[in-house]
GROMACS .gro file of C-alpha atoms in nm:
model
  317
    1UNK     CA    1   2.076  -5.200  -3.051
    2UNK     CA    2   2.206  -5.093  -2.777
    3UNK     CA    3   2.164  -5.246  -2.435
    4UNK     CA    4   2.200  -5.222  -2.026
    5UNK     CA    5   2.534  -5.378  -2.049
    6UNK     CA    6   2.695  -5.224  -2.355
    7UNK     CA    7   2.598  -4.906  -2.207
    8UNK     CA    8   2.727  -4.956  -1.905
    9UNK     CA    9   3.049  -5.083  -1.999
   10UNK     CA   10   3.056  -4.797  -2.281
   11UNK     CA   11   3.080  -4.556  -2.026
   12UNK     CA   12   3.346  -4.756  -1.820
   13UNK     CA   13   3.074  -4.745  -1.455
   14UNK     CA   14   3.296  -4.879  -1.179
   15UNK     CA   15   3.203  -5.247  -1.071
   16UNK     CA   16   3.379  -5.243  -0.690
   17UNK     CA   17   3.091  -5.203  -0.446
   18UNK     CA   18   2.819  -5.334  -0.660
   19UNK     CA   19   2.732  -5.682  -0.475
   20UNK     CA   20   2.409  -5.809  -0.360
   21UNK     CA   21   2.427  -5.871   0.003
   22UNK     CA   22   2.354  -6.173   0.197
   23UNK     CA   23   2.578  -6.315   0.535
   24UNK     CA   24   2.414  -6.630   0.377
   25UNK     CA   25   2.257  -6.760   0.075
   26UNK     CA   26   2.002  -7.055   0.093
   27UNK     CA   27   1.980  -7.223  -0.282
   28UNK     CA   28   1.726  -7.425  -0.368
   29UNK     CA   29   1.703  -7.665  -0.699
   30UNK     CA   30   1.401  -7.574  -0.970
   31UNK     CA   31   1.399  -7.679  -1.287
   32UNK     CA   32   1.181  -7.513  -1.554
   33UNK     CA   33   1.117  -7.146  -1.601
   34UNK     CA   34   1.152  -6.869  -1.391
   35UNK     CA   35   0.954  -6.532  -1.447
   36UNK     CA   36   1.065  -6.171  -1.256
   37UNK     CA   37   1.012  -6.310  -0.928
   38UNK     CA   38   1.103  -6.654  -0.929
   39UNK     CA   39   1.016  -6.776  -0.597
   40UNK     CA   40   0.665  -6.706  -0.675
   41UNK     CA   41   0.686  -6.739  -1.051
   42UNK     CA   42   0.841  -7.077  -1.128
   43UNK     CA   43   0.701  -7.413  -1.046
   44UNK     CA   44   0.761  -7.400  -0.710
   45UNK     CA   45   0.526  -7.341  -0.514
   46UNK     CA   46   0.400  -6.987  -0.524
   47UNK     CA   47   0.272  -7.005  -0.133
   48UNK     CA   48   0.598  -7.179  -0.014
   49UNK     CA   49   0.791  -6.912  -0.220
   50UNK     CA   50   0.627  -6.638  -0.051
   51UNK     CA   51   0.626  -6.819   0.276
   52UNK     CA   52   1.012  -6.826   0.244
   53UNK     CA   53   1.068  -6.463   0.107
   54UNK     CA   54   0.861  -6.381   0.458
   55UNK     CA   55   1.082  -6.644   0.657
   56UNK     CA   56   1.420  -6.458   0.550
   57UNK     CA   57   1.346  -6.124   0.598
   58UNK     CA   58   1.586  -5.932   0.862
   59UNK     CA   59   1.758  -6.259   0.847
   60UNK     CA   60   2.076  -6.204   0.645
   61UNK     CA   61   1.967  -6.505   0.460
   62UNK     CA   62   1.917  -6.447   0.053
   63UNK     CA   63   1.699  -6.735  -0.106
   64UNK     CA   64   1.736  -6.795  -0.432
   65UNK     CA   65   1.667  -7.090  -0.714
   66UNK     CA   66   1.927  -7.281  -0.928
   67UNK     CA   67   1.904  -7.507  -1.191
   68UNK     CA   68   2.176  -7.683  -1.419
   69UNK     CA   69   2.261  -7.532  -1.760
   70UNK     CA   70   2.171  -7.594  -2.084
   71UNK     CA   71   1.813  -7.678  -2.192
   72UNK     CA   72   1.541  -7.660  -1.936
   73UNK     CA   73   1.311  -7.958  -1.918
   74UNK     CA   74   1.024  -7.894  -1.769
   75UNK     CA   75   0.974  -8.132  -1.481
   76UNK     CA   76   0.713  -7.967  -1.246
   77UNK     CA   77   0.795  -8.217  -0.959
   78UNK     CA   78   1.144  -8.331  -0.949
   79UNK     CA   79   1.193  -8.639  -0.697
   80UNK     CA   80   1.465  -8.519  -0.558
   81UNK     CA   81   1.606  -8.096  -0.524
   82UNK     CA   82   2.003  -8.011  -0.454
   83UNK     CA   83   1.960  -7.763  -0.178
   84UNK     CA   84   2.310  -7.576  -0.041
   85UNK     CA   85   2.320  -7.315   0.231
   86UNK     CA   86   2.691  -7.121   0.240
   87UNK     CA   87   2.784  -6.827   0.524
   88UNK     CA   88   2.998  -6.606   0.324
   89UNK     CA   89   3.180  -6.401   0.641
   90UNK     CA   90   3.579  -6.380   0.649
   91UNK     CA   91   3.654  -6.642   0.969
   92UNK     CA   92   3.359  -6.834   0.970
   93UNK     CA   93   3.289  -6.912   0.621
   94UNK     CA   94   3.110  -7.269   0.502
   95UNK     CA   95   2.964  -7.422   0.226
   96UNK     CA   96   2.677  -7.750   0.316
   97UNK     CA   97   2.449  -7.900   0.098
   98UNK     CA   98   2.164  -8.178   0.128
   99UNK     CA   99   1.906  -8.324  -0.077
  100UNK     CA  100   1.520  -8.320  -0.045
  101UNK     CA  101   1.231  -8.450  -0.178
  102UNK     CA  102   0.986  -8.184  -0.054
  103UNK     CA  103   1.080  -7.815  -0.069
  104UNK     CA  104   0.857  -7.748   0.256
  105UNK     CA  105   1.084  -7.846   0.497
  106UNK     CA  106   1.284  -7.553   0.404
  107UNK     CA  107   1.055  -7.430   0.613
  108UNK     CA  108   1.153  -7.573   0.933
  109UNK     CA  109   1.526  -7.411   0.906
  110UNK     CA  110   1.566  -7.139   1.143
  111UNK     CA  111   1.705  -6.871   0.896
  112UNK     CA  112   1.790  -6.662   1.205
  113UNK     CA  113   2.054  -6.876   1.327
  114UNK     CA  114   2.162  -6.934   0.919
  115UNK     CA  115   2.211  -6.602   0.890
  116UNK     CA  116   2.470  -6.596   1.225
  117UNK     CA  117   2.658  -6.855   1.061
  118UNK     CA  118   2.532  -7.160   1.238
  119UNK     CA  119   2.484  -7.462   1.033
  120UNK     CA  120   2.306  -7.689   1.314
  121UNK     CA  121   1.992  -7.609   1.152
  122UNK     CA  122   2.055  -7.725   0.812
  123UNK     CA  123   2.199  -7.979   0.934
  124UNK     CA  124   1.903  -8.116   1.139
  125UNK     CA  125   1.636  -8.057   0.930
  126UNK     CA  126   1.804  -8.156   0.612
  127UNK     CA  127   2.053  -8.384   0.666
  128UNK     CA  128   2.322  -8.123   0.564
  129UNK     CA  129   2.668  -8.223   0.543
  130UNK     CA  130   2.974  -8.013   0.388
  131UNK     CA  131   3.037  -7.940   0.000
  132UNK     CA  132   3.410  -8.129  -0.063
  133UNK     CA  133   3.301  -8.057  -0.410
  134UNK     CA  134   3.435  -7.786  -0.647
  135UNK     CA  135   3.325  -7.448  -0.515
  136UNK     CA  136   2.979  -7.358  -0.672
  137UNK     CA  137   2.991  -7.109  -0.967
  138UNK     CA  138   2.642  -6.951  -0.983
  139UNK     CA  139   2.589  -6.746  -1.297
  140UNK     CA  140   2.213  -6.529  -1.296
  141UNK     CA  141   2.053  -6.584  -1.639
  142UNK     CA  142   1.661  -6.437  -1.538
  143UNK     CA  143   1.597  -6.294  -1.891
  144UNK     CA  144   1.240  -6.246  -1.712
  145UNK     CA  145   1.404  -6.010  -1.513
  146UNK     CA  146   1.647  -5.840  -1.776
  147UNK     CA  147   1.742  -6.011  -2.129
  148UNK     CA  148   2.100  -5.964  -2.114
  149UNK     CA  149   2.085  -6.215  -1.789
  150UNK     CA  150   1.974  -6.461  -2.010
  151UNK     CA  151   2.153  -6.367  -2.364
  152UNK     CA  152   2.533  -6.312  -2.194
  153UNK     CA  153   2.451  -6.545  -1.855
  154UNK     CA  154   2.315  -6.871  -2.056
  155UNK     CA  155   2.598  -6.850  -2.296
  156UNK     CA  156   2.860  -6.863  -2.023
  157UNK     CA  157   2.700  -7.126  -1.799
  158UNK     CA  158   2.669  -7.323  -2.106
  159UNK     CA  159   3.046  -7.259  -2.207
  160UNK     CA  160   3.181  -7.315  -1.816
  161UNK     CA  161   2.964  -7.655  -1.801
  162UNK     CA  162   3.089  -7.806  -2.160
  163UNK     CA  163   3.428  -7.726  -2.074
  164UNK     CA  164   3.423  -7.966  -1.771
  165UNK     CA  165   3.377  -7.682  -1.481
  166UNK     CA  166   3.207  -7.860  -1.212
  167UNK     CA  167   2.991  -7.679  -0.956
  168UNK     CA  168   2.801  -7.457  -1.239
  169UNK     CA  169   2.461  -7.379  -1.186
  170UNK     CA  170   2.194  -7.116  -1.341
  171UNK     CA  171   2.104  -6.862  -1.066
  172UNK     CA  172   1.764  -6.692  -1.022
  173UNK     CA  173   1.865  -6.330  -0.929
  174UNK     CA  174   2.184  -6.171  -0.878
  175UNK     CA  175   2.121  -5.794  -0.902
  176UNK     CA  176   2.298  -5.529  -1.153
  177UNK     CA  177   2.158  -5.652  -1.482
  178UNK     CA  178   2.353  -5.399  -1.647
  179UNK     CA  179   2.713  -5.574  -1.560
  180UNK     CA  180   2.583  -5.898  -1.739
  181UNK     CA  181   2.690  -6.169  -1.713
  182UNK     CA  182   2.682  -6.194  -1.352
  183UNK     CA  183   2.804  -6.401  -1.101
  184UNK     CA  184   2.857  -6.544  -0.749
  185UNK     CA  185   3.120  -6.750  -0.641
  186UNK     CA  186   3.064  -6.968  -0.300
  187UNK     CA  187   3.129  -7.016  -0.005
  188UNK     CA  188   3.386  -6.702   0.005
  189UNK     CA  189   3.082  -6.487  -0.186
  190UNK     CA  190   3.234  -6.264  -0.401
  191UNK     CA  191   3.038  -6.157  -0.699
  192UNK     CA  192   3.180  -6.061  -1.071
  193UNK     CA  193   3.030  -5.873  -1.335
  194UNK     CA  194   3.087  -5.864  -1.712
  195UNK     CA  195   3.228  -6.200  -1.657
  196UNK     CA  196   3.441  -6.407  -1.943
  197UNK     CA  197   3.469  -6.765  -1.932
  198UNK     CA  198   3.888  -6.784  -1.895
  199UNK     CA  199   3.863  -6.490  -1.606
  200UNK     CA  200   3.547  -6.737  -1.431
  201UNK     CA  201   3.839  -7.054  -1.476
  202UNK     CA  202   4.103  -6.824  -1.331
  203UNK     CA  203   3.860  -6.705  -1.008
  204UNK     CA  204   3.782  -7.079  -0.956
  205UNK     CA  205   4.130  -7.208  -0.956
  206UNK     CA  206   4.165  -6.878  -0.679
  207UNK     CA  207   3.891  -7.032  -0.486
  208UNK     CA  208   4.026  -7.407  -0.483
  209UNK     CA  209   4.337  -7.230  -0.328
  210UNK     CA  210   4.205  -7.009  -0.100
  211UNK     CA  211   4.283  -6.716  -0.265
  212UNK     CA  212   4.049  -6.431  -0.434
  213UNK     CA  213   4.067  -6.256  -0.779
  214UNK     CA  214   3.991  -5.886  -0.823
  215UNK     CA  215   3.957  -5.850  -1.162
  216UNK     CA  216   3.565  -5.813  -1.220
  217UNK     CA  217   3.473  -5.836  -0.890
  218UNK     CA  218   3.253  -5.672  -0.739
  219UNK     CA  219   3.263  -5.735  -0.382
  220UNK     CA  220   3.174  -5.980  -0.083
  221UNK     CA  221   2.848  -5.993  -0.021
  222UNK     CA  222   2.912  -6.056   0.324
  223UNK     CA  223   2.936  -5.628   0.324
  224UNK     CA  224   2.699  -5.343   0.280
  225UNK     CA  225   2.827  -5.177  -0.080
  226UNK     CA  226   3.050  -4.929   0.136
  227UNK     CA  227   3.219  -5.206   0.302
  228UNK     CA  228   3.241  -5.376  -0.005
  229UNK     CA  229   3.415  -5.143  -0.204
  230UNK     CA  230   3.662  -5.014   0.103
  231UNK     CA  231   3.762  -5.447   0.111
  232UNK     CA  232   3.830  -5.423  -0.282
  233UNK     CA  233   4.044  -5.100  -0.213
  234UNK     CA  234   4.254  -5.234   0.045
  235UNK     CA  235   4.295  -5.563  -0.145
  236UNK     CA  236   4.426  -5.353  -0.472
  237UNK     CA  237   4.647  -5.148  -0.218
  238UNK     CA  238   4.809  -5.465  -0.035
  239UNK     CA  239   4.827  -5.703  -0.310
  240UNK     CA  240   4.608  -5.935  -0.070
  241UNK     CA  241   4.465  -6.236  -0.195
  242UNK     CA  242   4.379  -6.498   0.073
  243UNK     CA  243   4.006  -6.515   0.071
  244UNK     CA  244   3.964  -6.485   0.450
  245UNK     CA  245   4.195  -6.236   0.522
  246UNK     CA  246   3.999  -5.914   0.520
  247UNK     CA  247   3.706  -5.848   0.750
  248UNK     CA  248   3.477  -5.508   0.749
  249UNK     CA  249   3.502  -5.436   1.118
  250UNK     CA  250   3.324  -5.110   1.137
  251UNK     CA  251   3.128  -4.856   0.898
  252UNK     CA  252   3.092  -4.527   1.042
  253UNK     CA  253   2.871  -4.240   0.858
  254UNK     CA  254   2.601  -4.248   0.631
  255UNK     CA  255   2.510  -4.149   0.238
  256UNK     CA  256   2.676  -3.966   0.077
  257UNK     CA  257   3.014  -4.037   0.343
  258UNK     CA  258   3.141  -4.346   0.495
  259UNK     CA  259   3.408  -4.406   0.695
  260UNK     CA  260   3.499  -4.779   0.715
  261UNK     CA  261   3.738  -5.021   0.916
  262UNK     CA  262   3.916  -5.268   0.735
  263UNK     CA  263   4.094  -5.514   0.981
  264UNK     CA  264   4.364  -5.788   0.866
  265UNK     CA  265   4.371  -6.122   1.031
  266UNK     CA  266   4.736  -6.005   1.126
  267UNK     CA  267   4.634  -5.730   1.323
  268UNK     CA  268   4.658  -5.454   1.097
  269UNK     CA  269   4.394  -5.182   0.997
  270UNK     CA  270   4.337  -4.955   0.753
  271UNK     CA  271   4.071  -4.649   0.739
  272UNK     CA  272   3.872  -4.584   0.389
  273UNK     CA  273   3.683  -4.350   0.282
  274UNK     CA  274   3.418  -4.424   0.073
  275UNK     CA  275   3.198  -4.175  -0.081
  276UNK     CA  276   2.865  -4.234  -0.247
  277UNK     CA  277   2.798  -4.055  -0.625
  278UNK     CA  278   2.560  -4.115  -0.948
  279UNK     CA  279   2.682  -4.279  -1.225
  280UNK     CA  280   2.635  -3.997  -1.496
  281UNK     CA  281   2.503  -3.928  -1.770
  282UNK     CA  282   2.148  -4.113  -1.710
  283UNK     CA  283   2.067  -4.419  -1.871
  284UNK     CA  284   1.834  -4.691  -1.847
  285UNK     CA  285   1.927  -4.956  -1.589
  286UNK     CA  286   1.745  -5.222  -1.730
  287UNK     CA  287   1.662  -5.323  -2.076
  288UNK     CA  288   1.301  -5.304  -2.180
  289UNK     CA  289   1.278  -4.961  -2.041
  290UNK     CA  290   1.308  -4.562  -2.099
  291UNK     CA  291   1.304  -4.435  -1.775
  292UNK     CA  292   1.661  -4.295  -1.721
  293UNK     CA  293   1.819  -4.373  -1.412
  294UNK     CA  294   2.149  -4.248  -1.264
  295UNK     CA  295   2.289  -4.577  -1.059
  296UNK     CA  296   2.474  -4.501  -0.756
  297UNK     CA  297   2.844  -4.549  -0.762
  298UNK     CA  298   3.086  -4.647  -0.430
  299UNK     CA  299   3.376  -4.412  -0.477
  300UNK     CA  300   3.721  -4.502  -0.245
  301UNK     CA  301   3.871  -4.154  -0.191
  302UNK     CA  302   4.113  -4.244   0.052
  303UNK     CA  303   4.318  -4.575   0.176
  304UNK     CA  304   4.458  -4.494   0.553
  305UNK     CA  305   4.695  -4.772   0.724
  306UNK     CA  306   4.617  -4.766   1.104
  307UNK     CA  307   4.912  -4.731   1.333
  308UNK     CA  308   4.812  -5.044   1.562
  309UNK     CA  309   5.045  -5.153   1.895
  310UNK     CA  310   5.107  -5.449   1.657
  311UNK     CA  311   5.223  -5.196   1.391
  312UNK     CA  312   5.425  -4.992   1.673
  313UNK     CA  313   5.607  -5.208   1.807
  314UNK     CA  314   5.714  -5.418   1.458
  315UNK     CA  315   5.849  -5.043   1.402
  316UNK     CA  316   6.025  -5.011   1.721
  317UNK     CA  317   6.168  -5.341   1.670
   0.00000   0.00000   0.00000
């Protein structure tokens, strides 16, 4: 039977541009089961869930829940939650964690300032203090929100966290069932899809060095999907790999046309176009339903290096 995924990847959709967004993802330890909506449908909760899913909205900030891998005992009140906060954009990028006993006091963070990239707040409130750890590998396995999260994602935490891979946890929600299994690398925040384990060893070994894979990925979700996929482009173009060496500096346009800025930390620049189509033919996005959908699809038409005074006067040199 055939499914979201194998569809998908039968019909070869382009992955580039296909990222959730977030400046900053808050994470917050829950064991036990997750339904759809997780914050709300878990045992956490449901009132703090929604009173956090309020909380982050305009923010930047994306909340979601992690738990280890493998089976999923079902402790309603765990004494103690891992809890890590990470700002995901190029230049001011940072990974803290903390511990708590009570979920509420999430409450008292001011996601605002999260979202900008200051950690004072997390810090305060929590007691946060920076991950020296491995960086965290966060693979989505919601079958309550699509099965293939939880048939290809389980599998592959499982696999990753047997093999010795520290830093693996099961993620609530990482949008794009269909490129299953999905996942989300931090603090640089660069998502993969259709994800193997030997390509998820080779992207953390990147990460422990600084540097960033492109195979799978499907952008930082530090980005709107334009900028995302114009960032891929010019990394595919220049060979670039240091993690923080790309910034999206300016989008210009809207659907179906983008224009967008891609600045080096060197100085240089480069223009892409990005233009907006539907994946074709129709198809169901998610499993467990016949309505036909036609996804949209972040297509680079053009890669334009900027002739900066840096660039000028390297030349006249």
């Amino acid at each position: 039977m055939s499914t979201c995924t194998t569809v998908s990847q039968d019909l070869d959709e382009p992955i580039a541009g296909t990222a959730a967004t977030a400046t900053t993802w808050l994470l917050l330890e829950q064991p036990g089961p997750w339904g759809a909506k997780a914050l709300t449908q878990s045992h956490l909760d449901p009132a703090l869930g929604r009173a956090l899913e309020a909380a982050a909205q305009g923010t930047g900030v994306r909340i979601a829940l992690i738990r280890r891998p493998g089976r999923h005992a079902d402790y309603k009140r765990p004494s103690e939650r891992r809890v890590y906060a990470a700002h995901t954009v190029p230049g001011g990028v940072w990974l803290r964690t903390a511990t708590v006993r009570d979920p509420r006091q999430l409450l008292e963070l001011d996601l605002a300032a999260l979202g900008r990239g200051e950690h004072h707040t997390f810090d305060k409130v929590l007691g946060g203090h920076a991950h020296t750890g491995d960086p965290l590998a966060l693979v989505c396995t919601n079958g309550k929100r699509d099965r293939c999260c939880a048939l290809l994602g389980r599998p592959l935490a499982a696999e990753l966290a047997a093999s010795g891979v520290d830093g693996v946890w099961e993620v609530t929600h990482l949008g794009g069932h269909r490129f299953s299994p999905t996942l989300l690398v931090l603090p640089y925040g660069y998502a993969y899809g259709r994800a193997e384990a030997d390509v998820v060893r080779r992207v953390l070994d990147g990460v422990r060095e600084g540097r960033i894979v492109g195979e799978g990925c499907r952008g930082n979700s530090a980005w709107e999907r334009p900028g995302q996929a114009a960032e891929l482009a010019v990394r595919r173009t220049t060979g670039e790999s240091a993690a923080e060496a790309l910034s999206v500096v300016r989008t210009e346009g809207a659907a179906p046309l983008w224009e967008v800025t891609v600045a080096h930390a060197d100085g240089r620049r480069w223009r892409v176009d990005v233009a907006q189509g539907a994946a074709q033919p129709p198809r169901p996005e998610k499993c467990g339903t016949s309505v036909l959908g036609s996804p949209a699809r972040m297509d680079v038409v053009a890669v334009r290096e900027l002739r900066t005074t840096a660039t000028a006067t390297a030349l006249a040199g």
